[in-house]
Amino acid sequence: MSEYLLLFLIILPLIGALFILTIKDEKNYMVNNIYNVAIWVLLTTILMILYTFSLFDIEKNGIQLVEKYNWLEFPQIIILLGADVFSMLLLFSVNLSFFIAEICSTRSLTKRPKALISTELLFLSLFNGYILAADIISFYIFFAAVSMPLIILISIYSSQHRKNMIIRLNLYHSIGALLLFAAVIAIYTFKDSNIPLNTAGNLNLVGKTEYFVWFSIFFAFISRMPIWPFHYWLTAINSSIRNPLVFIVGNLIPLVGLYGFMRFWPNTVPATIAVYAPAFEIISVITMIFIALIGLSQKDFRYKLFAYTTVYYLLYLIGVFLPTGSLKMNIGYSLFAYLIIVTVLSFLISHIEQQKKQLNLPGAGILCYLPRTSVCLSLFVLAGIGLPITPLFWNNFIIISEIFNYNLVLGIFIMLALFIAALSLLEELYRLKGKSYNVGACIRGKDLNDFELLVYGSCLVILFLSFFKPLWFVF
């Protein structure tokens, strides 16, 4: 079994998705069956990740586990799956976030639960494959396929008036996939074989071919991130999604682009291409400030959360583009905490929106009716903006310090964007807590139940443990 660990991490969520599609549509049992299948699939996947992690030397850099599979004899194509400590940390972070989301999703399985959970597991299968792909062809296949579940989900759960935006987003992602496909074909033609990702920088491409290949790869990854001036399509769609599970899938698409840059930058990209990095850093900072200001001006908490996630993704992207390659694990540790925080905040916001609608209450002051929700939301907002006992604070401090050391002006503008994003969340928290009217008895029956409070409390414990030992879960 140890010879197929990485393959199982890809196949297991896919099997769960197919199994859910076979569940009979019986109202009394369907939702519970779907929920139980998803929980067990995710739990099994996490346990397999932990077992795989136990085989690694966490002090060692580079790929430590490789699996080879023959795909075609002529032309000969060998598919490689590989994992290092960073990729396993990212796998654990994403799968743990989905597990937390699934536990909290009982109130979200209201509309077409079979389609929701099966597509979610399909996305997770493709995302795991994307992270574990170690050759250029399989990397492209998973890159092109991983956005398909998002298109399916937003077609079902997004607002009807956003359909044109969905078509444009799909077209934008398709163009990115075509660019990467063109680069893969050019590399394959040059080398006449499928090559490992970590050898892409040794191809010695010259002239127009070099610029075509690397700029195609560059813009393919940009197509997955909300970068100005193409940020509007993803922003408009994500701000209209009210289902927290779909929101989480949409929030992970920029991670696809970020991970692509991390696999290719800065060590793999030739120096002739890397000289253009400062221009992209400027565009990223402009986007950070622009999105943060829009989030501050909005009254929708979910839009503010989207603005926050965009700012942090671009912070990590700028960290990737620094000349030093020493920030990779710090970015991984920050992402671990970030994904947990965003997952919990997404469900807390959804809970507040549901109670506001059911109780016919205005947004301002609603947390006075929901004391448990108020405490959890306050703690996770503080953790999200840099509570000093979370790994997000410590590792972001290291990343920002390196950015200041690299370019003082760049660091100042990044801190400004982070400050505005934090102010946006705090402003909404203050509004939700404000006593703008007389508050009667607390309606605890509409508050978080004991199980939800236990889950969110456990997430806080995980964040606390991660501050002292980021890889506390490694045996």
Tab-separated table of C-alpha atoms in Angstrom:
chain	number	residue	atom	x	y	z
A	1	MET	CA	0.000	0.000	0.000
A	2	SER	CA	2.897	2.386	0.730
A	3	GLU	CA	3.789	2.297	-2.972
A	4	TYR	CA	0.451	3.883	-3.902
A	5	LEU	CA	-0.061	6.380	-1.082
A	6	LEU	CA	-0.048	9.474	-3.263
A	7	LEU	CA	-2.334	7.871	-5.815
A	8	PHE	CA	-4.805	6.927	-3.062
A	9	LEU	CA	-4.865	10.551	-1.858
A	10	ILE	CA	-6.162	11.494	-5.305
A	11	ILE	CA	-8.518	8.575	-5.859
A	12	LEU	CA	-10.178	8.396	-2.432
A	13	PRO	CA	-12.162	11.690	-2.670
A	14	LEU	CA	-13.113	10.752	-6.239
A	15	ILE	CA	-14.511	7.415	-5.034
A	16	GLY	CA	-16.460	9.274	-2.359
A	17	ALA	CA	-17.928	11.618	-4.979
A	18	LEU	CA	-18.999	8.718	-7.205
A	19	PHE	CA	-20.488	6.849	-4.253
A	20	ILE	CA	-22.545	9.896	-3.223
A	21	LEU	CA	-23.979	10.097	-6.741
A	22	THR	CA	-25.347	6.552	-6.313
A	23	ILE	CA	-27.248	7.359	-3.100
A	24	LYS	CA	-31.010	7.112	-3.577
A	25	ASP	CA	-33.052	10.298	-3.364
A	26	GLU	CA	-34.976	9.437	-0.224
A	27	LYS	CA	-35.626	12.602	1.744
A	28	ASN	CA	-35.452	10.945	5.157
A	29	TYR	CA	-32.040	9.377	4.620
A	30	MET	CA	-30.295	11.056	1.691
A	31	VAL	CA	-28.836	14.078	3.483
A	32	ASN	CA	-27.554	12.027	6.429
A	33	ASN	CA	-26.028	9.432	4.104
A	34	ILE	CA	-24.314	12.102	2.024
A	35	TYR	CA	-23.039	13.802	5.157
A	36	ASN	CA	-21.686	10.550	6.651
A	37	VAL	CA	-19.958	9.464	3.425
A	38	ALA	CA	-18.245	12.847	3.077
A	39	ILE	CA	-17.109	12.844	6.716
A	40	TRP	CA	-15.606	9.354	6.502
A	41	VAL	CA	-13.917	10.022	3.160
A	42	LEU	CA	-12.332	13.217	4.438
A	43	LEU	CA	-11.297	11.626	7.739
A	44	THR	CA	-9.704	8.678	5.928
A	45	THR	CA	-7.871	11.033	3.571
A	46	ILE	CA	-6.526	13.068	6.490
A	47	LEU	CA	-5.328	9.918	8.269
A	48	MET	CA	-3.556	8.817	5.081
A	49	ILE	CA	-1.896	12.217	4.821
A	50	LEU	CA	-0.713	11.931	8.423
A	51	TYR	CA	0.648	8.449	7.750
A	52	THR	CA	2.453	9.705	4.652
A	53	PHE	CA	3.809	12.618	6.668
A	54	SER	CA	5.248	10.139	9.183
A	55	LEU	CA	7.497	8.764	6.417
A	56	PHE	CA	9.102	12.172	5.829
A	57	ASP	CA	12.128	13.829	7.341
A	58	ILE	CA	10.714	17.283	8.082
A	59	GLU	CA	14.231	18.775	8.214
A	60	LYS	CA	14.971	17.705	4.649
A	61	ASN	CA	14.198	19.813	1.570
A	62	GLY	CA	13.101	18.503	-1.798
A	63	ILE	CA	10.822	15.702	-2.919
A	64	GLN	CA	11.037	12.685	-0.606
A	65	LEU	CA	8.344	10.433	-2.053
A	66	VAL	CA	7.908	9.701	-5.775
A	67	GLU	CA	5.513	7.365	-7.575
A	68	LYS	CA	5.787	6.512	-11.285
A	69	TYR	CA	2.990	5.265	-13.525
A	70	ASN	CA	3.237	4.342	-17.209
A	71	TRP	CA	0.508	6.120	-19.147
A	72	LEU	CA	1.377	5.708	-22.825
A	73	GLU	CA	3.906	3.500	-24.573
A	74	PHE	CA	4.031	5.529	-27.787
A	75	PRO	CA	4.766	8.286	-27.309
A	76	GLN	CA	6.190	7.161	-24.014
A	77	ILE	CA	4.690	9.197	-21.198
A	78	ILE	CA	5.433	8.382	-17.576
A	79	ILE	CA	3.284	10.131	-14.987
A	80	LEU	CA	5.092	11.203	-11.832
A	81	LEU	CA	3.547	11.956	-8.467
A	82	GLY	CA	5.790	13.503	-5.850
A	83	ALA	CA	5.598	15.156	-2.456
A	84	ASP	CA	7.845	17.215	-0.239
A	85	VAL	CA	7.177	18.626	3.225
A	86	PHE	CA	5.583	21.792	1.847
A	87	SER	CA	3.185	19.975	-0.494
A	88	MET	CA	2.150	17.576	2.284
A	89	LEU	CA	1.570	20.533	4.621
A	90	LEU	CA	-0.614	22.169	1.975
A	91	LEU	CA	-2.517	18.912	1.414
A	92	PHE	CA	-3.154	18.564	5.121
A	93	SER	CA	-4.282	22.199	5.389
A	94	VAL	CA	-6.810	21.983	2.547
A	95	ASN	CA	-8.201	18.570	3.510
A	96	LEU	CA	-8.485	19.612	7.170
A	97	SER	CA	-10.339	22.764	6.091
A	98	PHE	CA	-12.808	20.677	4.086
A	99	PHE	CA	-13.228	18.322	7.042
A	100	ILE	CA	-14.020	21.273	9.331
A	101	ALA	CA	-16.395	22.650	6.710
A	102	GLU	CA	-18.156	19.318	6.349
A	103	ILE	CA	-18.674	18.989	10.095
A	104	CYS	CA	-20.223	22.460	10.180
A	105	SER	CA	-22.268	22.057	6.995
A	106	THR	CA	-25.474	20.506	8.360
A	107	ARG	CA	-27.222	23.878	8.030
A	108	SER	CA	-25.846	24.330	4.492
A	109	LEU	CA	-27.109	21.048	2.989
A	110	THR	CA	-30.443	22.505	1.992
A	111	LYS	CA	-30.295	22.894	-1.783
A	112	ARG	CA	-29.232	19.958	-3.989
A	113	PRO	CA	-26.947	18.343	-1.357
A	114	LYS	CA	-25.917	15.475	-3.648
A	115	ALA	CA	-24.573	17.850	-6.294
A	116	LEU	CA	-22.925	20.047	-3.651
A	117	ILE	CA	-20.973	17.383	-1.765
A	118	SER	CA	-20.063	15.193	-4.762
A	119	THR	CA	-18.711	18.228	-6.642
A	120	GLU	CA	-16.855	19.348	-3.538
A	121	LEU	CA	-15.141	15.934	-3.252
A	122	LEU	CA	-14.369	15.997	-6.986
A	123	PHE	CA	-12.685	19.363	-6.490
A	124	LEU	CA	-10.684	17.971	-3.576
A	125	SER	CA	-9.559	14.978	-5.665
A	126	LEU	CA	-8.381	17.238	-8.494
A	127	PHE	CA	-6.743	19.664	-6.068
A	128	ASN	CA	-4.835	16.832	-4.372
A	129	GLY	CA	-3.690	15.667	-7.798
A	130	TYR	CA	-2.564	19.168	-8.694
A	131	ILE	CA	-0.476	19.462	-5.532
A	132	LEU	CA	1.085	16.007	-6.002
A	133	ALA	CA	1.743	16.243	-9.764
A	134	ALA	CA	5.509	16.073	-10.319
A	135	ASP	CA	5.722	16.106	-14.131
A	136	ILE	CA	4.729	18.778	-16.595
A	137	ILE	CA	1.904	16.853	-18.304
A	138	SER	CA	0.027	15.667	-15.211
A	139	PHE	CA	0.537	19.127	-13.704
A	140	TYR	CA	-1.221	20.624	-16.716
A	141	ILE	CA	-4.062	18.067	-16.645
A	142	PHE	CA	-4.924	18.776	-13.020
A	143	PHE	CA	-4.450	22.525	-13.484
A	144	ALA	CA	-6.953	22.577	-16.345
A	145	ALA	CA	-9.442	20.306	-14.575
A	146	VAL	CA	-9.444	21.744	-11.043
A	147	SER	CA	-11.551	24.794	-11.939
A	148	MET	CA	-14.372	22.707	-13.482
A	149	PRO	CA	-16.042	21.872	-10.122
A	150	LEU	CA	-16.086	25.583	-9.261
A	151	ILE	CA	-17.858	26.393	-12.529
A	152	ILE	CA	-20.428	23.690	-11.751
A	153	LEU	CA	-21.000	24.944	-8.207
A	154	ILE	CA	-21.331	28.613	-9.021
A	155	SER	CA	-23.702	27.737	-11.884
A	156	ILE	CA	-25.982	26.125	-9.297
A	157	TYR	CA	-25.513	28.371	-6.267
A	158	SER	CA	-24.624	31.779	-7.668
A	159	SER	CA	-27.226	34.473	-8.342
A	160	GLN	CA	-29.029	34.254	-11.667
A	161	HIS	CA	-27.944	37.729	-12.731
A	162	ARG	CA	-24.311	36.585	-12.465
A	163	LYS	CA	-24.591	34.080	-15.313
A	164	ASN	CA	-22.739	36.354	-17.739
A	165	MET	CA	-19.939	36.681	-15.209
A	166	ILE	CA	-19.764	32.895	-14.911
A	167	ILE	CA	-19.355	32.590	-18.674
A	168	ARG	CA	-16.583	35.186	-18.660
A	169	LEU	CA	-14.831	33.528	-15.728
A	170	ASN	CA	-15.015	30.172	-17.499
A	171	LEU	CA	-13.588	31.757	-20.647
A	172	TYR	CA	-10.814	33.404	-18.623
A	173	HIS	CA	-9.873	30.106	-16.981
A	174	SER	CA	-10.012	28.331	-20.346
A	175	ILE	CA	-7.596	30.843	-21.842
A	176	GLY	CA	-5.231	30.211	-18.905
A	177	ALA	CA	-5.453	26.462	-19.472
A	178	LEU	CA	-4.763	26.918	-23.201
A	179	LEU	CA	-1.707	29.041	-22.466
A	180	LEU	CA	-0.296	26.378	-20.157
A	181	PHE	CA	-1.145	23.709	-22.744
A	182	ALA	CA	0.795	25.635	-25.401
A	183	ALA	CA	3.773	25.900	-23.039
A	184	VAL	CA	3.622	22.161	-22.269
A	185	ILE	CA	3.516	21.296	-25.986
A	186	ALA	CA	6.501	23.567	-26.654
A	187	ILE	CA	8.471	21.965	-23.815
A	188	TYR	CA	7.515	18.455	-24.928
A	189	THR	CA	8.550	19.221	-28.514
A	190	PHE	CA	11.862	20.651	-27.344
A	191	LYS	CA	12.686	17.771	-24.987
A	192	ASP	CA	10.733	15.010	-26.819
A	193	SER	CA	9.616	13.561	-23.476
A	194	ASN	CA	7.614	14.295	-20.364
A	195	ILE	CA	9.859	16.086	-17.874
A	196	PRO	CA	9.736	16.463	-14.076
A	197	LEU	CA	8.652	19.895	-12.889
A	198	ASN	CA	11.866	20.492	-10.966
A	199	THR	CA	13.926	20.185	-14.170
A	200	ALA	CA	11.909	22.698	-16.207
A	201	GLY	CA	14.504	25.399	-15.554
A	202	ASN	CA	17.259	23.277	-17.149
A	203	LEU	CA	15.756	23.226	-20.643
A	204	ASN	CA	18.026	25.993	-21.969
A	205	LEU	CA	15.301	27.512	-24.097
A	206	VAL	CA	16.492	30.535	-26.030
A	207	GLY	CA	15.065	33.540	-27.826
A	208	LYS	CA	11.370	33.778	-28.582
A	209	THR	CA	10.748	30.194	-27.480
A	210	GLU	CA	11.951	30.965	-23.961
A	211	TYR	CA	9.771	34.065	-23.677
A	212	PHE	CA	6.749	32.264	-25.137
A	213	VAL	CA	7.005	29.290	-22.764
A	214	TRP	CA	7.593	31.182	-19.563
A	215	PHE	CA	5.171	34.023	-20.169
A	216	SER	CA	2.506	31.469	-21.121
A	217	ILE	CA	3.112	29.690	-17.810
A	218	PHE	CA	3.120	33.039	-16.008
A	219	PHE	CA	-0.217	34.223	-17.404
A	220	ALA	CA	-1.780	30.792	-16.940
A	221	PHE	CA	-1.214	31.077	-13.199
A	222	ILE	CA	-2.397	34.688	-13.166
A	223	SER	CA	-5.702	33.491	-14.648
A	224	ARG	CA	-6.437	31.752	-11.339
A	225	MET	CA	-5.770	34.799	-9.162
A	226	PRO	CA	-7.812	37.997	-8.667
A	227	ILE	CA	-5.143	40.280	-10.146
A	228	TRP	CA	-6.031	43.734	-11.466
A	229	PRO	CA	-7.471	44.387	-14.046
A	230	PHE	CA	-8.973	40.855	-14.271
A	231	HIS	CA	-10.101	40.595	-10.644
A	232	TYR	CA	-13.676	41.743	-11.235
A	233	TRP	CA	-15.084	38.457	-12.571
A	234	LEU	CA	-14.009	36.382	-9.595
A	235	THR	CA	-14.902	39.191	-7.173
A	236	ALA	CA	-18.415	39.615	-8.564
A	237	ILE	CA	-19.110	35.879	-8.415
A	238	ASN	CA	-17.644	35.150	-4.976
A	239	SER	CA	-19.469	38.091	-3.399
A	240	SER	CA	-22.795	36.621	-4.565
A	241	ILE	CA	-22.207	33.121	-3.160
A	242	ARG	CA	-24.045	32.555	0.113
A	243	ASN	CA	-23.336	28.857	0.588
A	244	PRO	CA	-20.167	28.604	2.715
A	245	LEU	CA	-19.026	25.325	1.114
A	246	VAL	CA	-19.131	26.869	-2.349
A	247	PHE	CA	-17.409	29.987	-1.021
A	248	ILE	CA	-14.548	27.848	0.307
A	249	VAL	CA	-14.085	26.130	-3.071
A	250	GLY	CA	-14.038	29.528	-4.775
A	251	ASN	CA	-11.540	30.788	-2.218
A	252	LEU	CA	-9.162	27.904	-3.004
A	253	ILE	CA	-8.928	28.673	-6.730
A	254	PRO	CA	-6.397	31.507	-6.142
A	255	LEU	CA	-4.340	28.960	-4.191
A	256	VAL	CA	-4.022	27.013	-7.459
A	257	GLY	CA	-2.311	29.999	-9.061
A	258	LEU	CA	-0.210	30.692	-5.959
A	259	TYR	CA	1.003	27.094	-5.801
A	260	GLY	CA	1.878	27.192	-9.509
A	261	PHE	CA	4.103	30.195	-8.926
A	262	MET	CA	5.671	28.504	-5.900
A	263	ARG	CA	6.579	25.449	-7.992
A	264	PHE	CA	8.211	27.536	-10.724
A	265	TRP	CA	9.524	30.619	-8.933
A	266	PRO	CA	12.169	31.847	-8.233
A	267	ASN	CA	14.602	28.963	-8.719
A	268	THR	CA	13.211	27.483	-11.932
A	269	VAL	CA	12.444	30.580	-13.996
A	270	PRO	CA	15.425	31.837	-16.045
A	271	ALA	CA	17.007	35.158	-15.106
A	272	THR	CA	15.935	36.679	-18.432
A	273	ILE	CA	12.305	36.287	-17.342
A	274	ALA	CA	12.764	36.968	-13.621
A	275	VAL	CA	13.795	40.586	-14.293
A	276	TYR	CA	10.118	41.373	-14.957
A	277	ALA	CA	9.093	40.358	-11.416
A	278	PRO	CA	9.218	43.930	-9.948
A	279	ALA	CA	6.557	45.109	-12.418
A	280	PHE	CA	4.263	42.295	-11.337
A	281	GLU	CA	4.929	43.095	-7.677
A	282	ILE	CA	3.709	46.657	-8.296
A	283	ILE	CA	0.526	45.377	-9.955
A	284	SER	CA	-0.052	43.004	-7.030
A	285	VAL	CA	0.305	45.795	-4.462
A	286	ILE	CA	-2.073	48.034	-6.432
A	287	THR	CA	-4.598	45.189	-6.439
A	288	MET	CA	-4.173	44.648	-2.689
A	289	ILE	CA	-4.897	48.283	-1.857
A	290	PHE	CA	-7.724	48.545	-4.388
A	291	ILE	CA	-9.519	45.404	-3.137
A	292	ALA	CA	-8.934	46.345	0.521
A	293	LEU	CA	-10.491	49.789	-0.031
A	294	ILE	CA	-13.500	48.282	-1.808
A	295	GLY	CA	-13.930	45.819	1.093
A	296	LEU	CA	-13.839	48.708	3.570
A	297	SER	CA	-16.560	50.550	1.670
A	298	GLN	CA	-18.860	47.505	1.418
A	299	LYS	CA	-21.540	46.618	3.969
A	300	ASP	CA	-21.588	42.932	3.065
A	301	PHE	CA	-19.488	40.890	5.520
A	302	ARG	CA	-18.875	38.155	2.934
A	303	TYR	CA	-17.435	40.692	0.495
A	304	LYS	CA	-15.179	41.962	3.270
A	305	LEU	CA	-14.007	38.399	3.846
A	306	PHE	CA	-13.314	37.997	0.140
A	307	ALA	CA	-11.297	41.236	0.162
A	308	TYR	CA	-9.348	39.940	3.159
A	309	THR	CA	-8.558	36.623	1.442
A	310	THR	CA	-7.448	38.392	-1.740
A	311	VAL	CA	-5.082	40.687	0.151
A	312	TYR	CA	-3.473	37.750	1.943
A	313	TYR	CA	-3.101	35.624	-1.180
A	314	LEU	CA	-1.293	38.502	-2.886
A	315	LEU	CA	0.903	38.986	0.191
A	316	TYR	CA	2.033	35.375	-0.138
A	317	LEU	CA	2.487	35.790	-3.886
A	318	ILE	CA	4.806	38.761	-3.360
A	319	GLY	CA	6.687	36.653	-0.818
A	320	VAL	CA	7.154	33.988	-3.508
A	321	PHE	CA	8.552	36.591	-5.912
A	322	LEU	CA	11.265	37.744	-3.538
A	323	PRO	CA	14.807	36.851	-4.638
A	324	THR	CA	15.222	34.658	-1.574
A	325	GLY	CA	13.774	31.165	-1.606
A	326	SER	CA	13.756	30.812	2.186
A	327	LEU	CA	10.124	31.832	2.801
A	328	LYS	CA	8.466	28.741	1.355
A	329	MET	CA	7.765	27.008	4.669
A	330	ASN	CA	6.756	30.275	6.364
A	331	ILE	CA	4.163	30.764	3.643
A	332	GLY	CA	3.038	27.173	4.184
A	333	TYR	CA	2.616	27.688	7.937
A	334	SER	CA	0.682	30.920	7.352
A	335	LEU	CA	-1.557	29.204	4.809
A	336	PHE	CA	-2.295	26.442	7.314
A	337	ALA	CA	-3.704	28.941	9.825
A	338	TYR	CA	-5.245	31.139	7.140
A	339	LEU	CA	-7.321	28.319	5.614
A	340	ILE	CA	-8.718	27.279	8.999
A	341	ILE	CA	-9.602	30.873	9.891
A	342	VAL	CA	-11.301	31.600	6.570
A	343	THR	CA	-13.253	28.322	6.738
A	344	VAL	CA	-14.618	29.078	10.202
A	345	LEU	CA	-15.366	32.732	9.387
A	346	SER	CA	-17.274	31.664	6.288
A	347	PHE	CA	-19.593	29.433	8.339
A	348	LEU	CA	-20.004	31.988	11.130
A	349	ILE	CA	-21.005	34.624	8.575
A	350	SER	CA	-23.473	32.175	7.021
A	351	HIS	CA	-24.959	31.473	10.471
A	352	ILE	CA	-25.372	35.196	11.167
A	353	GLU	CA	-27.047	35.754	7.786
A	354	GLN	CA	-29.478	32.892	8.432
A	355	GLN	CA	-30.427	34.176	11.883
A	356	LYS	CA	-30.812	37.718	10.627
A	357	LYS	CA	-33.274	36.465	8.029
A	358	GLN	CA	-35.170	34.090	10.352
A	359	LEU	CA	-35.458	36.545	13.263
A	360	ASN	CA	-36.105	39.505	10.980
A	361	LEU	CA	-33.373	41.503	12.675
A	362	PRO	CA	-31.146	44.209	11.221
A	363	GLY	CA	-27.472	43.452	10.890
A	364	ALA	CA	-26.358	46.015	13.440
A	365	GLY	CA	-26.444	44.582	16.938
A	366	ILE	CA	-27.463	41.039	15.977
A	367	LEU	CA	-24.563	39.536	17.910
A	368	CYS	CA	-26.211	40.754	21.086
A	369	TYR	CA	-28.758	38.001	20.462
A	370	LEU	CA	-26.050	35.401	19.712
A	371	PRO	CA	-23.490	35.410	22.542
A	372	ARG	CA	-21.700	32.199	21.473
A	373	THR	CA	-21.487	33.346	17.877
A	374	SER	CA	-20.247	36.720	19.093
A	375	VAL	CA	-17.369	35.181	21.060
A	376	CYS	CA	-16.318	32.847	18.226
A	377	LEU	CA	-16.550	35.543	15.560
A	378	SER	CA	-14.525	37.969	17.687
A	379	LEU	CA	-11.763	35.449	18.342
A	380	PHE	CA	-11.464	34.336	14.724
A	381	VAL	CA	-11.514	37.894	13.383
A	382	LEU	CA	-8.715	38.742	15.824
A	383	ALA	CA	-6.840	35.615	14.719
A	384	GLY	CA	-7.365	36.571	11.079
A	385	ILE	CA	-5.899	40.047	11.479
A	386	GLY	CA	-2.885	38.824	13.429
A	387	LEU	CA	-3.605	37.794	17.006
A	388	PRO	CA	-0.085	37.295	18.438
A	389	ILE	CA	-0.724	33.682	19.538
A	390	THR	CA	-1.400	32.270	16.069
A	391	PRO	CA	1.034	31.037	13.395
A	392	LEU	CA	-0.545	33.546	11.016
A	393	PHE	CA	0.932	36.384	13.084
A	394	TRP	CA	4.429	34.985	13.479
A	395	ASN	CA	4.976	33.760	9.913
A	396	ASN	CA	3.381	36.843	8.352
A	397	PHE	CA	5.770	38.883	10.476
A	398	ILE	CA	8.704	36.998	8.941
A	399	ILE	CA	7.337	37.381	5.394
A	400	ILE	CA	6.684	41.107	5.807
A	401	SER	CA	10.115	41.598	7.396
A	402	GLU	CA	11.731	40.051	4.318
A	403	ILE	CA	9.639	42.310	2.067
A	404	PHE	CA	10.777	45.394	4.032
A	405	ASN	CA	14.356	44.205	3.741
A	406	TYR	CA	13.880	43.802	-0.011
A	407	ASN	CA	12.065	47.071	-0.708
A	408	LEU	CA	10.998	49.588	1.943
A	409	VAL	CA	8.374	51.342	-0.206
A	410	LEU	CA	6.844	48.013	-1.252
A	411	GLY	CA	6.647	46.958	2.385
A	412	ILE	CA	4.906	50.206	3.411
A	413	PHE	CA	2.184	49.806	0.792
A	414	ILE	CA	1.679	46.147	1.721
A	415	MET	CA	1.290	47.078	5.380
A	416	LEU	CA	-1.231	49.730	4.337
A	417	ALA	CA	-3.284	47.120	2.444
A	418	LEU	CA	-3.149	44.711	5.397
A	419	PHE	CA	-4.201	47.496	7.767
A	420	ILE	CA	-7.192	48.415	5.598
A	421	ALA	CA	-8.253	44.754	5.299
A	422	ALA	CA	-8.006	44.347	9.083
A	423	LEU	CA	-9.914	47.583	9.666
A	424	SER	CA	-12.646	46.345	7.327
A	425	LEU	CA	-13.208	43.176	9.388
A	426	LEU	CA	-13.055	45.045	12.699
A	427	GLU	CA	-15.506	47.661	11.456
A	428	GLU	CA	-18.033	44.959	10.528
A	429	LEU	CA	-17.492	43.189	13.853
A	430	TYR	CA	-18.145	46.462	15.689
A	431	ARG	CA	-21.319	47.037	13.649
A	432	LEU	CA	-22.636	43.540	14.395
A	433	LYS	CA	-21.947	44.037	18.083
A	434	GLY	CA	-23.329	47.586	18.290
A	435	LYS	CA	-26.326	48.057	20.598
A	436	SER	CA	-28.355	50.161	18.215
A	437	TYR	CA	-31.653	49.092	19.796
A	438	ASN	CA	-32.964	47.542	23.006
A	439	VAL	CA	-31.957	43.935	23.372
A	440	GLY	CA	-34.323	41.510	24.992
A	441	ALA	CA	-33.576	38.031	26.255
A	442	CYS	CA	-30.906	36.145	24.351
A	443	ILE	CA	-32.346	33.683	21.896
A	444	ARG	CA	-29.929	30.878	22.657
A	445	GLY	CA	-31.895	28.351	20.645
A	446	LYS	CA	-30.814	30.253	17.544
A	447	ASP	CA	-27.210	30.508	18.679
A	448	LEU	CA	-24.415	28.024	18.017
A	449	ASN	CA	-25.189	24.641	19.521
A	450	ASP	CA	-22.797	22.741	21.775
A	451	PHE	CA	-21.375	20.658	18.928
A	452	GLU	CA	-20.610	23.690	16.752
A	453	LEU	CA	-19.055	25.470	19.707
A	454	LEU	CA	-16.859	22.402	20.319
A	455	VAL	CA	-15.730	22.345	16.669
A	456	TYR	CA	-14.826	26.035	16.627
A	457	GLY	CA	-13.103	25.713	19.997
A	458	SER	CA	-11.064	22.803	18.634
A	459	CYS	CA	-10.019	24.975	15.692
A	460	LEU	CA	-8.742	27.587	18.136
A	461	VAL	CA	-6.750	24.893	19.947
A	462	ILE	CA	-5.222	23.797	16.611
A	463	LEU	CA	-4.191	27.390	15.879
A	464	PHE	CA	-2.727	27.733	19.369
A	465	LEU	CA	-0.712	24.514	19.028
A	466	SER	CA	0.519	25.574	15.592
A	467	PHE	CA	2.073	28.702	17.065
A	468	PHE	CA	4.469	26.669	19.229
A	469	LYS	CA	5.072	23.829	16.758
A	470	PRO	CA	3.793	24.359	13.212
A	471	LEU	CA	4.110	20.653	12.383
A	472	TRP	CA	2.636	19.474	15.679
A	473	PHE	CA	0.625	16.805	13.870
A	474	VAL	CA	3.756	15.017	12.566
A	475	PHE	CA	4.473	11.848	14.504
